[in-house]
CSV table of C-alpha atoms and ligand atoms in Angstrom, one decimal:
chain,number,residue,atom,x,y,z
A,1098,UNK,CA,-13.2,-15.3,13.1
A,1099,UNK,CA,-12.2,-11.7,13.5
A,1100,UNK,CA,-9.5,-10.5,11.1
A,1101,UNK,CA,-9.1,-7.1,12.7
A,1102,UNK,CA,-6.3,-6.1,15.2
A,1103,UNK,CA,-6.5,-7.1,18.9
A,1104,UNK,CA,-5.6,-4.7,21.7
A,1105,UNK,CA,-1.9,-5.5,21.6
A,1106,UNK,CA,-1.6,-4.9,17.9
A,1107,UNK,CA,-1.7,-8.6,16.8
A,1108,UNK,CA,-3.4,-10.2,13.8
A,1109,UNK,CA,-3.4,-13.8,14.8
A,1110,UNK,CA,0.3,-14.3,15.7
A,1111,UNK,CA,1.5,-11.4,13.5
A,1112,UNK,CA,2.2,-7.8,14.2
A,1113,UNK,CA,2.9,-6.4,17.7
A,1114,UNK,CA,5.4,-3.6,18.4
A,1115,UNK,CA,9.0,-4.6,18.7
A,1116,UNK,CA,10.7,-1.3,19.2
A,1117,UNK,CA,13.7,0.2,20.9
A,1118,UNK,CA,13.3,1.6,24.4
A,1119,UNK,CA,13.7,5.2,23.3
A,1120,UNK,CA,10.5,5.0,21.2
A,1121,UNK,CA,8.3,3.4,23.8
A,1122,UNK,CA,6.6,6.6,25.1
A,1123,UNK,CA,6.2,8.0,21.5
A,1124,UNK,CA,4.5,4.8,20.2
A,1125,UNK,CA,2.5,4.4,23.4
A,1126,UNK,CA,1.3,7.9,23.0
A,1127,UNK,CA,0.3,7.3,19.4
A,1128,UNK,CA,-1.4,4.0,20.4
A,1129,UNK,CA,-3.4,5.7,23.2
A,1130,UNK,CA,-4.6,8.6,21.1
A,1131,UNK,CA,-5.0,7.5,17.4
A,1132,UNK,CA,-8.5,6.0,17.7
A,1133,UNK,CA,-9.8,8.9,19.8
A,1134,UNK,CA,-8.4,11.4,17.3
A,1135,UNK,CA,-9.6,9.5,14.2
A,1136,UNK,CA,-13.1,9.3,15.7
A,1137,UNK,CA,-13.2,13.0,16.7
A,1138,UNK,CA,-15.9,14.7,14.7
A,1139,UNK,CA,-13.8,17.7,13.7
A,1140,UNK,CA,-11.0,15.4,12.6
A,1141,UNK,CA,-13.4,13.4,10.5
A,1142,UNK,CA,-14.8,16.5,8.9
A,1143,UNK,CA,-11.5,17.9,7.9
A,1144,UNK,CA,-10.2,14.5,6.7
A,1145,UNK,CA,-13.4,13.9,4.6
A,1146,UNK,CA,-13.4,17.4,3.1
A,1147,UNK,CA,-9.6,17.1,2.1
A,1148,UNK,CA,-10.3,13.6,0.5
A,1149,UNK,CA,-13.2,15.2,-1.4
A,1150,UNK,CA,-11.8,18.6,-2.5
A,1151,UNK,CA,-8.1,18.0,-2.5
A,1152,UNK,CA,-7.6,14.3,-3.5
A,1153,UNK,CA,-10.7,14.2,-5.6
A,1154,UNK,CA,-12.7,11.4,-3.9
A,1155,UNK,CA,-14.7,9.4,-4.3
A,1156,UNK,CA,-12.6,7.7,-6.9
A,1157,UNK,CA,-14.8,6.1,-9.6
A,1158,UNK,CA,-15.8,2.5,-9.7
A,1159,UNK,CA,-15.6,1.8,-13.5
A,1160,UNK,CA,-17.2,-1.2,-15.2
A,1161,UNK,CA,-14.5,-2.3,-17.7
A,1162,UNK,CA,-16.6,-3.8,-20.5
A,1163,UNK,CA,-13.9,-5.1,-22.8
A,1164,UNK,CA,-11.9,-6.6,-19.9
A,1165,UNK,CA,-15.1,-8.2,-18.6
A,1166,UNK,CA,-15.8,-9.7,-22.0
A,1167,UNK,CA,-12.4,-11.2,-22.2
A,1168,UNK,CA,-12.3,-12.9,-18.8
A,1169,UNK,CA,-16.1,-13.8,-18.6
A,1170,UNK,CA,-17.1,-11.9,-15.4
A,1171,UNK,CA,-18.4,-8.4,-14.6
A,1172,UNK,CA,-15.1,-6.6,-13.8
A,1173,UNK,CA,-15.1,-3.3,-12.0
A,1174,UNK,CA,-11.9,-1.2,-11.6
A,1175,UNK,CA,-11.5,1.0,-8.4
A,1176,UNK,CA,-9.7,4.0,-9.8
A,1177,UNK,CA,-7.1,5.1,-7.2
A,1178,UNK,CA,-4.9,6.1,-10.2
A,1179,UNK,CA,-7.1,9.2,-10.5
A,1180,UNK,CA,-6.3,10.5,-7.1
A,1181,UNK,CA,-4.1,13.7,-6.7
A,1182,UNK,CA,-0.4,12.5,-6.9
A,1183,UNK,CA,-1.5,9.4,-8.8
A,1184,UNK,CA,-2.0,6.7,-6.3
A,1185,UNK,CA,-3.7,5.6,-3.1
A,1186,UNK,CA,-0.9,6.7,-0.9
A,1187,UNK,CA,-2.3,10.2,-0.4
A,1188,UNK,CA,-5.3,8.8,1.6
A,1189,UNK,CA,-2.9,7.8,4.3
A,1190,UNK,CA,-0.6,10.8,4.2
A,1191,UNK,CA,-3.6,13.2,4.6
A,1192,UNK,CA,-4.8,11.3,7.6
A,1193,UNK,CA,-1.4,11.1,9.2
A,1194,UNK,CA,-0.5,14.7,8.7
A,1195,UNK,CA,-3.8,15.8,10.4
A,1196,UNK,CA,-3.0,13.4,13.3
A,1197,UNK,CA,0.6,14.8,13.6
A,1198,UNK,CA,-0.7,18.3,13.8
A,1199,UNK,CA,-3.2,17.4,16.5
A,1200,UNK,CA,-0.4,15.8,18.5
A,1201,UNK,CA,1.6,19.0,18.3
A,1202,UNK,CA,4.4,17.6,16.1
A,1203,UNK,CA,6.3,20.1,13.9
A,1204,UNK,CA,8.7,17.8,11.9
A,1205,UNK,CA,7.7,15.0,9.6
A,1206,UNK,CA,10.0,12.2,8.4
A,1207,UNK,CA,9.2,9.4,5.9
A,1208,UNK,CA,10.9,6.6,4.0
A,1209,UNK,CA,10.4,6.0,0.3
A,1210,UNK,CA,11.3,3.4,-2.3
A,1211,UNK,CA,10.0,4.4,-5.7
A,1212,UNK,CA,9.3,7.9,-4.3
A,1213,UNK,CA,5.5,7.7,-4.4
A,1214,UNK,CA,5.1,7.8,-0.6
A,1215,UNK,CA,7.8,10.4,-0.5
A,1216,UNK,CA,5.9,12.6,-2.9
A,1217,UNK,CA,2.6,12.0,-1.1
A,1218,UNK,CA,4.2,13.0,2.2
A,1219,UNK,CA,6.0,16.1,0.7
A,1220,UNK,CA,2.7,17.1,-0.8
A,1221,UNK,CA,0.8,17.1,2.5
A,1222,UNK,CA,3.7,18.8,4.3
A,1223,UNK,CA,3.5,21.7,1.8
A,1224,UNK,CA,-0.2,21.8,2.3
A,1225,UNK,CA,0.2,22.0,6.1
A,1226,UNK,CA,3.4,24.0,6.2
A,1227,UNK,CA,5.4,21.3,8.0
A,1228,UNK,CA,9.2,20.5,7.8
A,1229,UNK,CA,9.6,17.3,5.8
A,1230,UNK,CA,12.6,15.0,5.5
A,1231,UNK,CA,12.4,11.9,3.2
A,1232,UNK,CA,14.9,9.1,3.5
A,1233,UNK,CA,15.6,7.4,0.2
A,1234,UNK,CA,18.2,4.8,-0.9
A,1235,UNK,CA,20.9,6.1,-3.3
A,1236,UNK,CA,20.0,3.3,-5.7
A,1237,UNK,CA,16.4,4.5,-5.8
A,1238,UNK,CA,17.4,8.2,-6.0
A,1239,UNK,CA,19.2,7.3,-9.2
A,1240,UNK,CA,16.3,5.3,-10.6
A,1241,UNK,CA,13.5,7.7,-9.7
A,1242,UNK,CA,14.9,11.2,-10.5
A,1243,UNK,CA,11.6,12.7,-11.4
A,1244,UNK,CA,10.1,11.9,-8.0
A,1245,UNK,CA,13.2,13.4,-6.2
A,1246,UNK,CA,12.7,16.6,-8.1
A,1247,UNK,CA,9.0,16.7,-7.2
A,1248,UNK,CA,9.8,16.2,-3.5
A,1249,UNK,CA,12.4,19.0,-3.6
A,1250,UNK,CA,10.1,21.3,-5.5
A,1251,UNK,CA,7.5,20.6,-2.8
A,1252,UNK,CA,10.0,21.8,-0.2
A,1253,UNK,CA,11.1,18.4,1.3
A,1254,UNK,CA,14.7,17.5,2.0
A,1255,UNK,CA,15.6,14.2,0.4
A,1256,UNK,CA,18.4,12.4,2.4
A,1257,UNK,CA,20.3,9.8,0.5
A,1258,UNK,CA,20.8,6.5,2.3
A,1259,UNK,CA,24.1,4.7,1.5
A,1260,UNK,CA,23.8,1.6,3.8
A,1261,UNK,CA,22.9,-2.0,2.6
A,1262,UNK,CA,21.5,-2.3,-0.9
A,1263,UNK,CA,20.6,1.5,-0.7
A,1264,UNK,CA,16.9,0.8,-1.3
A,1265,UNK,CA,13.6,0.8,0.7
A,1266,UNK,CA,14.6,-1.4,3.6
A,1267,UNK,CA,17.7,0.7,4.3
A,1268,UNK,CA,15.7,4.0,4.0
A,1269,UNK,CA,13.2,2.6,6.5
A,1270,UNK,CA,16.1,1.7,9.0
A,1271,UNK,CA,17.4,5.3,8.6
A,1272,UNK,CA,14.0,6.8,9.2
A,1273,UNK,CA,13.6,4.8,12.4
A,1274,UNK,CA,17.1,5.9,13.5
A,1275,UNK,CA,16.1,9.6,12.9
A,1276,UNK,CA,12.9,9.0,15.0
A,1277,UNK,CA,14.9,7.6,17.8
A,1278,UNK,CA,17.0,10.8,17.9
A,1279,UNK,CA,14.1,13.2,17.7
A,1280,UNK,CA,11.2,11.5,19.5
A,1281,UNK,CA,9.4,14.5,20.8
A,1282,UNK,CA,8.9,16.9,17.9
A,1283,UNK,CA,8.9,14.4,15.1
A,1284,UNK,CA,6.1,12.2,13.6
A,1285,UNK,CA,7.1,9.4,11.3
A,1286,UNK,CA,4.6,8.9,8.4
A,1287,UNK,CA,4.9,5.2,7.5
A,1288,UNK,CA,3.7,4.6,3.9
A,1289,UNK,CA,2.2,1.2,4.2
A,1290,UNK,CA,0.5,-1.3,6.6
A,1291,UNK,CA,3.9,-2.2,8.2
A,1292,UNK,CA,5.8,-1.1,11.2
A,1293,UNK,CA,5.0,-1.4,14.9
A,1294,UNK,CA,1.4,-1.3,16.2
A,1295,UNK,CA,-0.5,1.0,15.7
A,1296,UNK,CA,0.8,1.7,12.3
A,1297,UNK,CA,-0.7,-1.2,10.3
A,1298,UNK,CA,-4.1,-0.6,11.9
A,1299,UNK,CA,-3.9,3.2,11.5
A,1300,UNK,CA,-2.9,3.0,7.9
A,1301,UNK,CA,-5.5,0.3,7.1
A,1302,UNK,CA,-8.2,2.6,8.6
A,1303,UNK,CA,-7.1,5.6,6.6
A,1304,UNK,CA,-7.1,3.5,3.4
A,1305,UNK,CA,-10.5,1.9,4.3
A,1306,UNK,CA,-12.1,4.7,2.5
A,1307,UNK,CA,-11.5,2.6,-0.6
A,1308,UNK,CA,-13.8,-0.3,0.5
A,1309,UNK,CA,-16.3,2.1,2.1
A,1310,UNK,CA,-16.7,3.6,-1.4
A,1311,UNK,CA,-16.8,0.3,-3.1
A,1312,UNK,CA,-19.8,-0.7,-0.9
A,1313,UNK,CA,-21.9,2.2,-1.7
A,1314,UNK,CA,-20.9,2.3,-5.4
A,1315,UNK,CA,-21.7,-1.4,-5.8
A,1316,UNK,CA,-25.0,-0.9,-4.0
A,1317,UNK,CA,-25.9,1.7,-6.6
A,1318,UNK,CA,-24.7,-0.2,-9.6
A,1319,UNK,CA,-25.4,-3.8,-8.7
A,1320,UNK,CA,-28.1,-3.5,-6.1
A,1321,UNK,CA,-26.0,-5.3,-3.6
A,1322,UNK,CA,-23.1,-3.9,-1.6
A,1323,UNK,CA,-20.5,-6.7,-2.0
A,1324,UNK,CA,-18.6,-8.3,-4.9
A,1325,UNK,CA,-17.8,-12.0,-5.3
A,1326,UNK,CA,-14.0,-11.2,-5.7
A,1327,UNK,CA,-11.7,-8.4,-4.5
A,1328,UNK,CA,-8.3,-8.3,-6.1
A,1329,UNK,CA,-5.3,-6.0,-5.2
A,1330,UNK,CA,-1.5,-6.1,-5.4
A,1331,UNK,CA,0.5,-6.2,-2.2
A,1332,UNK,CA,3.8,-4.6,-1.4
A,1333,UNK,CA,3.5,-3.7,2.2
A,1334,UNK,CA,-0.2,-4.1,1.9
A,1335,UNK,CA,-1.9,-0.8,2.2
A,1336,UNK,CA,-4.0,-0.6,-1.0
A,1337,UNK,CA,-5.1,-4.2,-0.5
A,1338,UNK,CA,-5.9,-3.6,3.2
A,1339,UNK,CA,-8.0,-0.6,2.1
A,1340,UNK,CA,-9.8,-2.6,-0.5
A,1341,UNK,CA,-10.5,-5.5,1.8
A,1342,UNK,CA,-11.2,-3.6,5.0
A,1343,UNK,CA,-15.0,-3.6,5.2
A,1344,UNK,CA,-15.2,-7.1,3.8
A,1345,UNK,CA,-12.6,-8.8,6.0
A,1346,UNK,CA,-15.3,-10.7,8.0
A,1347,UNK,CA,-17.8,-11.2,5.1
A,1348,UNK,CA,-17.1,-14.7,3.8
A,1349,UNK,CA,-19.2,-14.2,0.7
A,1350,UNK,CA,-16.3,-12.1,-0.6
A,1351,UNK,CA,-13.2,-13.9,-1.9
A,1352,UNK,CA,-10.1,-11.9,-1.2
A,1353,UNK,CA,-7.2,-12.2,-3.7
A,1354,UNK,CA,-3.8,-10.6,-3.0
A,1355,UNK,CA,-1.1,-10.6,-5.7
A,1356,UNK,CA,2.6,-10.3,-4.8
A,1357,UNK,CA,5.5,-9.6,-7.1
A,1358,UNK,CA,7.3,-12.8,-8.2
A,1359,UNK,CA,10.1,-10.9,-10.0
A,1360,UNK,CA,11.8,-13.3,-12.3
A,1361,UNK,CA,9.8,-16.2,-10.6
A,1362,UNK,CA,9.1,-17.6,-7.2
A,1363,UNK,CA,11.6,-20.4,-7.9
A,1364,UNK,CA,14.4,-17.9,-8.5
A,1365,UNK,CA,16.5,-15.7,-6.2
A,1366,UNK,CA,15.3,-12.6,-7.9
A,1367,UNK,CA,11.8,-12.3,-6.3
A,1368,UNK,CA,9.7,-10.3,-3.9
A,1369,UNK,CA,7.1,-13.1,-3.2
A,1370,UNK,CA,7.2,-12.6,0.6
A,1371,UNK,CA,4.3,-14.7,1.6
A,1372,UNK,CA,5.1,-17.6,-0.8
A,1373,UNK,CA,8.8,-17.7,0.3
A,1374,UNK,CA,9.1,-15.9,3.6
A,1375,UNK,CA,9.5,-17.4,7.1
A,1376,UNK,CA,8.4,-15.8,10.3
A,1377,UNK,CA,10.6,-13.1,11.7
A,1378,UNK,CA,10.7,-9.5,12.9
A,1379,UNK,CA,11.2,-6.5,10.6
A,1380,UNK,CA,10.8,-2.8,11.3
A,1381,UNK,CA,9.0,-3.4,14.5
A,1382,UNK,CA,6.5,-6.1,13.6
A,1383,UNK,CA,6.3,-9.9,13.4
A,1384,UNK,CA,5.6,-11.1,9.9
A,1385,UNK,CA,6.8,-13.2,7.0
A,1386,UNK,CA,10.2,-12.2,5.7
A,1387,UNK,CA,12.4,-13.5,2.9
A,1388,UNK,CA,15.5,-14.5,4.8
A,1389,UNK,CA,18.5,-16.9,4.7
A,1390,UNK,CA,18.8,-20.0,6.8
A,1391,UNK,CA,20.5,-18.0,9.5
A,1392,UNK,CA,18.0,-15.1,9.5
A,1393,UNK,CA,19.7,-12.6,7.2
A,1394,UNK,CA,17.2,-10.6,5.2
A,1395,UNK,CA,17.4,-11.4,1.5
A,1396,UNK,CA,17.3,-8.4,-0.9
A,1397,UNK,CA,14.0,-8.6,-2.7
A,1398,UNK,CA,13.7,-8.0,-6.4
A,1399,UNK,CA,10.8,-6.8,-8.6
A,1400,UNK,CA,10.5,-4.8,-11.8
A,1401,UNK,CA,8.2,-2.6,-9.7
A,1402,UNK,CA,9.9,-0.5,-7.1
A,1403,UNK,CA,6.7,-0.2,-5.0
A,1404,UNK,CA,6.6,-4.0,-4.4
A,1405,UNK,CA,10.2,-4.9,-3.6
A,1406,UNK,CA,9.9,-5.0,0.2
A,1407,UNK,CA,11.3,-8.0,1.9
A,1408,UNK,CA,8.4,-8.2,4.5
A,1409,UNK,CA,4.6,-8.0,4.3
A,1410,UNK,CA,2.1,-6.2,6.5
A,1411,UNK,CA,0.9,-8.4,9.4
A,1412,UNK,CA,-2.7,-8.1,8.3
A,1413,UNK,CA,-1.8,-10.1,5.1
A,1414,UNK,CA,0.4,-12.5,6.8
A,1415,UNK,CA,-2.6,-13.4,9.0
A,1416,UNK,CA,-5.1,-13.5,6.0
A,1417,UNK,CA,-2.7,-15.9,4.3
A,1418,UNK,CA,-2.0,-18.0,7.3
A,1419,UNK,CA,-5.8,-18.4,8.0
A,1420,UNK,CA,-6.5,-19.0,4.3
A,1421,UNK,CA,-8.9,-16.1,4.4
A,1422,UNK,CA,-7.1,-14.6,1.4
A,1423,UNK,CA,-5.8,-16.4,-1.7
A,1424,UNK,CA,-2.2,-15.2,-2.4
A,1425,UNK,CA,-1.1,-15.2,-6.0
A,1426,UNK,CA,2.3,-14.2,-7.4
A,1427,UNK,CA,2.9,-12.5,-10.8
A,1428,UNK,CA,6.2,-12.2,-12.6
A,1429,UNK,CA,7.7,-9.1,-14.2
A,1430,UNK,CA,6.7,-10.4,-17.6
A,1431,UNK,CA,3.2,-11.2,-16.6
A,1432,UNK,CA,2.8,-7.8,-15.1
A,1433,UNK,CA,4.1,-6.1,-18.2
A,1434,UNK,CA,1.7,-8.0,-20.4
A,1435,UNK,CA,-1.2,-7.2,-18.1
A,1436,UNK,CA,-0.3,-3.5,-18.3
A,1437,UNK,CA,-0.4,-3.6,-22.1
A,1438,UNK,CA,-3.7,-5.5,-22.1
A,1439,UNK,CA,-5.4,-2.8,-19.9
A,1440,UNK,CA,-4.0,-0.1,-22.0
A,1441,UNK,CA,-5.2,-1.7,-25.2
A,1442,UNK,CA,-8.6,-2.8,-24.0
A,1443,UNK,CA,-9.6,0.1,-21.8
A,1444,UNK,CA,-7.3,3.0,-22.6
A,1445,UNK,CA,-5.9,3.1,-19.0
A,1446,UNK,CA,-2.1,2.9,-18.4
A,1447,UNK,CA,-1.7,1.4,-14.9
A,1448,UNK,CA,1.2,1.6,-12.4
A,1449,UNK,CA,3.5,-1.4,-12.6
A,1450,UNK,CA,2.4,-2.3,-9.1
A,1451,UNK,CA,-1.3,-2.4,-10.1
A,1452,UNK,CA,-0.3,-4.4,-13.2
A,1453,UNK,CA,0.6,-7.3,-10.9
A,1454,UNK,CA,-3.0,-7.3,-9.6
A,1455,UNK,CA,-4.2,-7.3,-13.3
A,1456,UNK,CA,-2.0,-10.3,-14.0
A,1457,UNK,CA,-4.3,-12.3,-11.7
A,1458,UNK,CA,-7.0,-12.5,-14.4
A,1459,UNK,CA,-5.4,-15.2,-16.6
A,1460,UNK,CA,-4.7,-17.3,-13.5
A,1461,UNK,CA,-8.4,-17.3,-12.3
A,1462,UNK,CA,-11.7,-18.9,-13.3
A,1463,UNK,CA,-14.9,-16.9,-13.0
A,1464,UNK,CA,-18.6,-17.6,-13.5
A,1465,UNK,CA,-20.3,-15.2,-16.0
A,1466,UNK,CA,-22.4,-13.8,-13.1
A,1467,UNK,CA,-19.4,-13.0,-10.8
A,1468,UNK,CA,-18.9,-9.4,-9.8
A,1469,UNK,CA,-15.2,-8.7,-9.5
A,1470,UNK,CA,-13.6,-5.5,-8.1
A,1471,UNK,CA,-9.9,-4.9,-8.8
A,1472,UNK,CA,-8.1,-1.9,-7.4
A,1473,UNK,CA,-5.9,0.1,-9.8
A,1474,UNK,CA,-3.6,1.5,-7.0
A,1475,UNK,CA,-1.8,4.0,-9.2
A,1476,UNK,CA,-1.2,5.4,-12.7
A,1477,UNK,CA,1.6,4.5,-15.0
A,1478,UNK,CA,3.3,7.9,-15.7
A,1479,UNK,CA,6.2,7.0,-13.3
A,1480,UNK,CA,6.7,3.7,-15.1
A,1481,UNK,CA,6.9,5.0,-18.7
A,1482,UNK,CA,10.7,4.3,-19.0
A,1483,UNK,CA,10.1,0.7,-18.0
A,1484,UNK,CA,7.2,0.3,-20.4
A,1485,UNK,CA,9.1,2.0,-23.3
A,1486,UNK,CA,12.0,-0.4,-22.7
A,1487,UNK,CA,9.7,-3.4,-22.7
A,1488,UNK,CA,8.1,-2.2,-26.0
A,1489,UNK,CA,11.5,-1.6,-27.6
A,1490,UNK,CA,12.6,-5.1,-26.5
A,1491,UNK,CA,9.4,-6.6,-27.9
A,1492,UNK,CA,8.5,-8.0,-24.5
A,1493,UNK,CA,5.0,-6.5,-24.9
B,634,PLP,C1,3.5,2.0,-3.0
B,634,PLP,C2,2.5,1.5,-4.1
B,634,PLP,C3,2.0,0.1,-3.9
B,634,PLP,C4,2.5,-0.8,-2.9
B,634,PLP,O1,2.2,-0.5,-1.6
B,634,PLP,P1,1.0,-1.1,-0.8
B,634,PLP,O2,1.2,-0.6,0.6
B,634,PLP,O3,1.1,-2.6,-0.8
B,634,PLP,O4,-0.3,-0.7,-1.4
B,634,PLP,C5,1.1,-0.3,-4.9
B,634,PLP,N1,0.7,0.5,-5.9
B,634,PLP,C6,1.2,1.8,-6.0
B,634,PLP,C7,0.7,2.6,-7.2
B,634,PLP,C8,2.1,2.3,-5.1
B,634,PLP,O5,2.6,3.5,-5.3
């Protein structure tokens, strides 16, 4: 079975491009040019050199000895937390800004929840001297002040969104609205493997540098270029898609995606989209969505602002549907405990999102000889307030 995208942008029955008429020519243009541009030698050269000298790639593949001992397997961590701006998101924004420039665009818009994608976008816009507007829900602006200051210092305009719950879903709606009004000069940099085709495929390809590096790093360290398990957290799905990309059709590798259960999959306060979602259309693509009986989108909840999206990328909807990937869910408390465990055992403070991936370990059974690679999608600096609260309240 082929788990990659088909020519219409579908992964199995998920994906596609459900967009308003006014965006058709824009999206069609992007669809017709993105593969040619990405495969252009000059583009690849510039992308690779920025990933190396600006982002700091390749990110290390670190053998976590104490964690390995505890869970009885050989556990490697793919250190996306060491990238410039502190997460994997920069891989995608570097790629898309180069693409936007090649397409002659002069204005960049983006949506952001926790502010990580907003900061990564504002960063590359400063680098390339492009106008940058970031849509962000008012609730998130209040929760993520530091990232708002960073975006503004980098020269971006942060536009508060006051509709709905004033969070990521609403910011995405507003960015799409802006794009509809400015289709010719504006490129919309989507931050995850979501949105209409070709976005999920394009973002997955830019993030696939993660699994390309895992292959060569494992070859060097283990004498074989594949692991037994790959583990990553999923919000919209971009760090997981990048981690899985070159192994999607390699059945020797078990894929494990961990979504945010919030207070629990059996509560209303959750973001476990694949566990609880039903099929529907959100932000231009068909996927699983948490919704009410009559199709109203339910506001997701997770302690981690990067994971509380009501949908899931179509890539992962299909991987789950075809049982190619195992989908686990980790609660807020499990993620907090996992964050503390990594900090104590390995001296690495992970992002709360990545802590959900780490929370998979106590739920899994390994053989001693298993080689496991888990992607640490980001660093914990932005989550220190949450960690401090948890420590004060003796939750961890
Ligand atoms: C945004 C973010 C995520 C979630 O996004 P994906 O597209 O699912 O990867 C995960 N980890 C970190 C550190 C993030 O900033």
